[in-house]
Every structure is written in C-alpha cells, then in structure tokens.
XYZ file of N, CA and C in Angstrom:
462
model
N 70.185 61.519 163.015
C 70.110 62.972 163.007
C 70.813 63.555 161.791
N 71.852 62.839 161.298
C 72.537 63.321 160.085
C 71.589 63.291 158.883
N 70.810 62.224 158.830
C 69.838 62.110 157.746
C 68.832 63.258 157.812
N 68.418 63.583 159.012
C 67.453 64.673 159.214
C 68.035 66.008 158.742
N 69.302 66.246 159.061
C 69.970 67.485 158.646
C 70.074 67.542 157.123
N 70.417 66.417 156.506
C 70.503 66.366 155.043
C 69.135 66.612 154.407
N 68.088 66.033 154.996
C 66.739 66.257 154.477
C 66.346 67.723 154.589
N 66.679 68.341 155.714
C 66.365 69.762 155.899
C 67.068 70.618 154.855
N 68.331 70.292 154.569
C 69.073 71.027 153.542
C 68.431 70.831 152.172
N 68.041 69.599 151.889
C 67.409 69.292 150.605
C 66.092 70.049 150.441
N 65.285 70.061 151.493
C 63.997 70.749 151.437
C 64.214 72.260 151.307
N 65.189 72.796 152.022
C 65.480 74.235 151.934
C 65.886 74.614 150.514
N 66.762 73.814 149.919
C 67.205 74.077 148.548
C 66.029 73.968 147.573
N 65.196 72.942 147.748
C 64.043 72.746 146.888
C 63.072 73.921 147.001
N 62.850 74.391 148.235
C 61.954 75.536 148.451
C 62.502 76.774 147.747
N 63.805 77.007 147.841
C 64.417 78.152 147.170
C 64.215 78.065 145.657
N 64.393 76.854 145.110
C 64.195 76.666 143.675
C 62.733 76.895 143.300
N 61.823 76.357 144.109
C 60.390 76.519 143.839
C 59.986 77.989 143.912
N 60.452 78.673 144.938
C 60.128 80.088 145.076
C 60.765 80.920 143.970
N 61.821 80.379 143.357
C 62.471 81.050 142.234
C 61.826 80.747 140.893
N 60.768 79.936 140.899
C 60.032 79.677 139.662
C 60.266 78.320 139.026
N 61.029 77.444 139.661
C 61.297 76.112 139.109
C 60.056 75.230 139.258
N 59.418 74.889 138.123
C 58.167 74.114 138.133
C 58.353 72.723 138.735
N 59.447 72.080 138.405
C 59.696 70.730 138.930
C 59.839 70.794 140.443
N 60.532 71.795 140.924
C 60.701 71.963 142.372
C 59.356 72.243 143.044
N 58.505 73.030 142.387
C 57.167 73.302 142.937
C 56.401 71.990 143.102
N 56.404 71.186 142.057
C 55.700 69.903 142.099
C 56.276 69.014 143.202
N 57.596 68.887 143.246
C 58.238 68.031 144.248
C 57.934 68.505 145.666
N 57.957 69.800 145.890
C 57.631 70.334 147.211
C 56.184 70.004 147.556
N 55.307 70.066 146.571
C 53.921 69.649 146.774
C 53.825 68.202 147.219
N 54.607 67.340 146.600
C 54.630 65.919 146.978
C 55.091 65.776 148.424
N 56.155 66.467 148.781
C 56.681 66.378 150.148
C 55.615 66.747 151.173
N 54.896 67.842 150.908
C 53.845 68.249 151.845
C 52.652 67.296 151.812
N 52.206 66.941 150.635
C 51.011 66.098 150.521
C 51.207 64.726 151.150
N 52.450 64.245 151.141
C 52.722 62.900 151.664
C 53.533 62.893 152.953
N 53.961 64.055 153.389
C 54.753 64.120 154.617
C 56.122 63.470 154.457
N 56.847 63.836 153.402
C 58.150 63.242 153.111
C 59.296 64.181 153.476
N 60.469 63.607 153.592
C 61.711 64.360 153.823
C 61.648 65.232 155.068
N 60.974 64.754 156.092
C 60.895 65.480 157.347
C 59.884 66.618 157.346
N 59.162 66.787 156.246
C 58.142 67.837 156.151
C 56.853 67.295 156.766
N 56.240 68.083 157.635
C 54.973 67.659 158.235
C 53.915 67.550 157.141
N 53.146 66.486 157.185
C 52.106 66.283 156.185
C 51.076 67.405 156.275
N 50.848 68.062 155.143
C 49.898 69.170 155.058
C 49.368 69.168 153.626
N 48.259 68.498 153.403
C 47.706 68.311 152.064
C 47.335 69.647 151.434
N 46.842 70.591 152.223
C 46.471 71.901 151.687
C 47.701 72.636 151.145
N 48.815 72.586 151.866
C 50.039 73.220 151.375
C 50.565 72.462 150.165
N 50.433 71.143 150.174
C 50.806 70.353 149.002
C 50.033 70.803 147.777
N 48.717 70.976 147.936
C 47.894 71.450 146.821
C 48.372 72.812 146.334
N 48.680 73.711 147.254
C 49.123 75.054 146.854
C 50.367 74.990 145.967
N 51.307 74.098 146.303
C 52.507 73.958 145.477
C 52.181 73.294 144.145
N 51.300 72.301 144.155
C 50.867 71.696 142.890
C 50.231 72.757 141.996
N 49.384 73.579 142.590
C 48.674 74.609 141.832
C 49.636 75.629 141.254
N 50.662 75.987 142.014
C 51.667 76.921 141.488
C 52.366 76.317 140.281
N 52.675 75.014 140.374
C 53.299 74.332 139.233
C 52.327 74.282 138.056
N 51.067 74.001 138.334
C 50.047 73.957 137.276
C 49.912 75.325 136.608
N 49.899 76.371 137.397
C 49.775 77.721 136.859
C 50.975 78.102 135.988
N 52.094 77.408 136.211
C 53.297 77.636 135.403
C 53.353 76.666 134.210
N 52.227 75.963 133.962
C 52.080 75.023 132.842
C 52.905 73.750 132.962
N 53.114 73.288 134.170
C 53.803 72.014 134.393
C 52.777 70.879 134.398
N 52.910 69.888 133.496
C 51.926 68.805 133.435
C 51.817 67.992 134.727
N 52.927 67.779 135.412
C 52.876 67.029 136.680
C 52.069 67.804 137.713
N 52.323 69.102 137.797
C 51.566 69.935 138.724
C 50.094 69.979 138.375
N 49.791 70.057 137.071
C 48.393 70.056 136.629
C 47.686 68.764 137.021
N 48.358 67.641 136.785
C 47.754 66.341 137.110
C 47.494 66.230 138.606
N 48.495 66.597 139.414
C 48.348 66.490 140.862
C 47.293 67.456 141.390
N 47.313 68.700 140.910
C 46.303 69.674 141.340
C 44.918 69.233 140.890
N 44.825 68.720 139.678
C 43.546 68.225 139.181
C 42.999 67.097 140.030
N 43.859 66.160 140.389
C 43.431 65.055 141.261
C 42.959 65.559 142.614
N 43.677 66.525 143.178
C 43.272 67.101 144.466
C 41.904 67.772 144.358
N 41.689 68.522 143.287
C 40.418 69.207 143.103
C 39.267 68.210 142.937
N 39.486 67.164 142.177
C 38.443 66.150 141.980
C 38.103 65.466 143.301
N 39.120 65.180 144.098
C 38.911 64.473 145.363
C 38.582 65.406 146.521
N 38.849 66.683 146.377
C 38.680 67.606 147.498
C 39.776 67.409 148.530
N 40.966 67.082 148.071
C 42.104 66.827 148.964
C 42.916 68.104 149.160
N 42.763 68.726 150.306
C 43.514 69.935 150.620
C 42.934 71.194 150.018
N 41.799 71.051 149.374
C 41.158 72.169 148.693
C 39.671 71.844 148.578
N 38.854 72.877 148.431
C 37.424 72.620 148.234
C 37.247 71.849 146.925
N 36.456 70.808 146.967
C 36.245 69.971 145.794
C 35.644 70.783 144.652
N 36.230 70.609 143.475
C 35.727 71.252 142.268
C 36.037 70.298 141.117
N 35.117 69.388 140.881
C 35.328 68.321 139.904
C 35.562 68.875 138.503
N 34.802 69.859 138.100
C 34.933 70.400 136.742
C 36.331 70.988 136.531
N 36.770 71.805 137.463
C 38.110 72.401 137.343
C 39.185 71.315 137.388
N 39.030 70.354 138.294
C 39.991 69.257 138.397
C 40.076 68.434 137.125
N 38.912 68.157 136.537
C 38.884 67.388 135.288
C 39.541 68.175 134.153
N 39.318 69.476 134.122
C 39.933 70.305 133.081
C 41.456 70.275 133.202
N 41.962 70.426 134.415
C 43.416 70.377 134.618
C 43.976 69.003 134.268
N 43.300 67.946 134.720
C 43.776 66.593 134.440
C 43.768 66.311 132.938
N 42.731 66.747 132.246
C 42.649 66.527 130.791
C 43.779 67.247 130.066
N 44.010 68.482 130.464
C 45.100 69.251 129.839
C 46.454 68.601 130.119
N 46.658 68.145 131.348
C 47.915 67.487 131.710
C 48.102 66.193 130.932
N 47.022 65.446 130.764
C 47.109 64.183 130.013
C 47.493 64.455 128.563
N 46.908 65.468 127.975
C 47.244 65.827 126.591
C 48.699 66.282 126.481
N 49.240 66.837 127.562
C 50.632 67.283 127.575
C 51.592 66.136 127.897
N 51.052 64.925 128.166
C 51.901 63.758 128.377
C 52.010 63.255 129.797
N 51.247 63.799 130.727
C 51.326 63.325 132.114
C 50.752 61.913 132.225
N 51.570 61.008 132.722
C 51.109 59.630 132.903
C 50.071 59.538 134.018
N 50.225 60.327 135.077
C 49.256 60.303 136.175
C 47.890 60.775 135.690
N 47.860 61.859 134.942
C 46.597 62.384 134.435
C 45.943 61.389 133.484
N 46.737 60.742 132.643
C 46.194 59.728 131.729
C 45.612 58.565 132.529
N 46.268 58.205 133.617
C 45.752 57.135 134.475
C 44.405 57.543 135.080
N 44.334 58.771 135.580
C 43.066 59.256 136.134
C 41.953 59.156 135.092
N 42.208 59.654 133.886
C 41.183 59.633 132.845
C 40.782 58.212 132.483
N 41.760 57.329 132.390
C 41.448 55.924 132.119
C 40.532 55.352 133.180
N 40.848 55.607 134.422
C 40.038 55.080 135.531
C 38.650 55.711 135.548
N 38.573 57.015 135.324
C 37.277 57.689 135.358
C 36.365 57.199 134.233
N 36.925 57.023 133.037
C 36.108 56.475 131.941
C 35.770 55.010 132.182
N 36.698 54.266 132.712
C 36.484 52.840 132.980
C 35.328 52.640 133.953
N 35.279 53.491 134.975
C 34.266 53.359 136.029
C 33.015 54.197 135.768
N 33.078 55.089 134.787
C 31.970 56.022 134.607
C 31.880 56.948 135.803
N 33.019 57.485 136.215
C 33.094 58.300 137.429
C 33.318 59.773 137.093
N 33.131 60.598 138.082
C 33.396 62.042 138.019
C 32.625 62.721 136.894
N 31.434 62.220 136.612
C 30.578 62.830 135.609
C 30.832 62.351 134.191
N 31.832 61.497 134.003
C 32.105 60.958 132.672
C 31.270 59.706 132.442
N 30.921 59.431 131.193
C 30.200 58.189 130.915
C 31.159 57.007 131.011
N 30.617 55.849 131.288
C 31.455 54.650 131.232
C 31.713 54.374 129.756
N 32.977 54.469 129.366
C 33.349 54.356 127.964
C 34.635 53.545 127.887
N 34.478 52.264 127.546
C 35.623 51.349 127.546
C 36.661 51.721 126.489
N 36.229 52.265 125.341
C 37.188 52.672 124.313
C 38.057 53.829 124.813
N 37.431 54.808 125.461
C 38.191 55.927 126.018
C 39.099 55.456 127.155
N 38.587 54.563 127.985
C 39.406 54.021 129.081
C 40.645 53.339 128.518
N 40.448 52.509 127.495
C 41.577 51.799 126.885
C 42.578 52.785 126.278
N 42.068 53.822 125.620
C 42.944 54.830 125.025
C 43.853 55.454 126.086
N 43.256 55.896 127.195
C 44.054 56.573 128.219
C 44.961 55.605 128.962
N 44.482 54.404 129.242
C 45.354 53.407 129.874
C 46.529 53.053 128.966
N 46.265 52.994 127.671
C 47.339 52.686 126.726
C 48.385 53.795 126.722
N 47.928 55.030 126.855
C 48.881 56.153 126.946
C 49.761 56.000 128.181
N 49.193 55.504 129.266
C 49.980 55.256 130.482
C 51.006 54.162 130.216
N 50.554 53.066 129.636
C 51.414 51.896 129.435
C 52.572 52.188 128.482
N 52.387 53.141 127.572
C 53.423 53.405 126.577
C 54.188 54.708 126.822
N 53.878 55.392 127.894
C 54.471 56.712 128.143
C 55.832 56.622 128.819
N 56.569 57.734 128.705
C 57.711 57.922 129.587
C 57.087 58.311 130.917
N 57.562 57.721 131.988
C 56.870 57.899 133.256
C 57.531 58.960 134.114
N 56.703 59.943 134.472
C 57.235 61.025 135.278
C 56.899 60.873 136.755
N 55.774 60.245 137.089
C 55.518 60.088 138.512
C 54.544 58.978 138.876
N 54.386 58.012 138.021
C 53.567 56.858 138.383
C 54.464 55.713 138.823
N 53.998 54.969 139.782
C 54.748 53.802 140.253
C 54.485 52.625 139.329
N 55.406 51.682 139.327
C 55.333 50.526 138.441
C 54.026 49.754 138.567
N 53.484 49.635 139.780
C 52.242 48.879 139.941
C 51.085 49.522 139.181
N 51.029 50.850 139.149
C 49.969 51.537 138.400
C 50.173 51.360 136.894
N 51.422 51.381 136.461
C 51.732 51.195 135.039
C 51.323 49.779 134.616
N 51.648 48.817 135.455
C 51.266 47.429 135.164
C 49.750 47.267 135.171
N 49.059 47.917 136.111
C 47.591 47.855 136.147
C 47.001 48.428 134.865
N 47.551 49.533 134.400
C 47.052 50.154 133.171
C 47.262 49.229 131.979
N 48.445 48.629 131.873
C 48.727 47.724 130.754
C 47.799 46.510 130.792
N 47.576 45.982 131.980
C 46.672 44.835 132.131
C 45.247 45.217 131.728
N 44.826 46.391 132.157
C 43.456 46.818 131.862
C 43.275 47.062 130.358
N 44.320 47.560 129.673
C 44.243 47.732 128.228
C 43.992 46.370 127.566
N 44.757 45.374 127.988
C 44.577 44.024 127.409
C 43.163 43.514 127.662
N 42.646 43.719 128.856
C 41.297 43.267 129.173
C 40.249 44.007 128.338
N 40.395 45.313 128.243
C 39.427 46.119 127.507
C 39.483 45.839 125.997
N 40.666 45.694 125.471
C 40.811 45.419 124.034
C 40.286 44.019 123.708
N 40.449 43.099 124.659
C 39.961 41.737 124.440
C 38.458 41.637 124.518
N 37.836 42.574 125.264
C 36.382 42.502 125.469
C 35.614 43.363 124.479
N 36.326 44.142 123.618
C 35.572 44.990 122.699
C 35.289 44.317 121.383
C-alpha cells in the first residue's frame, strides 16, 4: 500500500506538471495511461490525448507516440496520413521511436510507403546511432541488426 501511495503522489505531481505545460510530463502521463502504469487504469484514448498535447507543444516523443497511435488507430480514429506526418517530423527532430517506425514501414512497404531497403537502412541506422529517449534495448538491437542485413544485401 505504501508503494501505491507513492505512485499516486508521483502521478499527481506529473499531472500538475503536464497541466502546467511540461511536454515531458505530458508524454510520460500518456505512457502511464496507454500502458496502465503507476496505478493508472489503462486508457489508450486518454494516453493518446496526452501524447497529442505533447505533440502540439512540439515534443518529438509526443509526436512519435501520437503518430504511432494515429497510424494504428490506437485510442483514436485511424488516420494514417496524419500519423505518418507526425512520425516523420518527430524522426527528423531526433525521435528514436519515430525513426524505428519509419525504418519498419519502409522495410515492409507498409502504411502506404514503398518497400525501400535504402530508406529502411537509413532510418534503422538513425535508431542504432541515436541517443535513446524511449526505445528499449531490444528494439535498438533489432534496428542495428537490420541495418547490417540491409547494407549487406544492397
């Protein structure tokens, strides 16, 4: 129960920061809702709303997460074009998650993009060499491995 009380305090403080305009807090609160973390009930739609607020404040993490939600229709009506635009902008701003999405979409020829191994390698390489803001090590390793495979096959 002590852990629960500490989580509630943490979420309350984070919400205050997010409502005060803190982009990082907006993104983090989105994660908590989208994944049901820190005692917050899982609510993907509310998670998207916080991601979108961060995106609207020009936060690359928020843009990447909101873009992914829009492409997948997770917590929001699917809008691939808008999602791709947000993800592309976030990737150009340095988001490792957005770069991973673009690498995968080009690699697979998904979401209306052509299958383009050179573009896939470019975006995966950006993931492998980036400072990481919210990708897990397994995704970073997958991107690095895929770069080696794509560069070896071209």
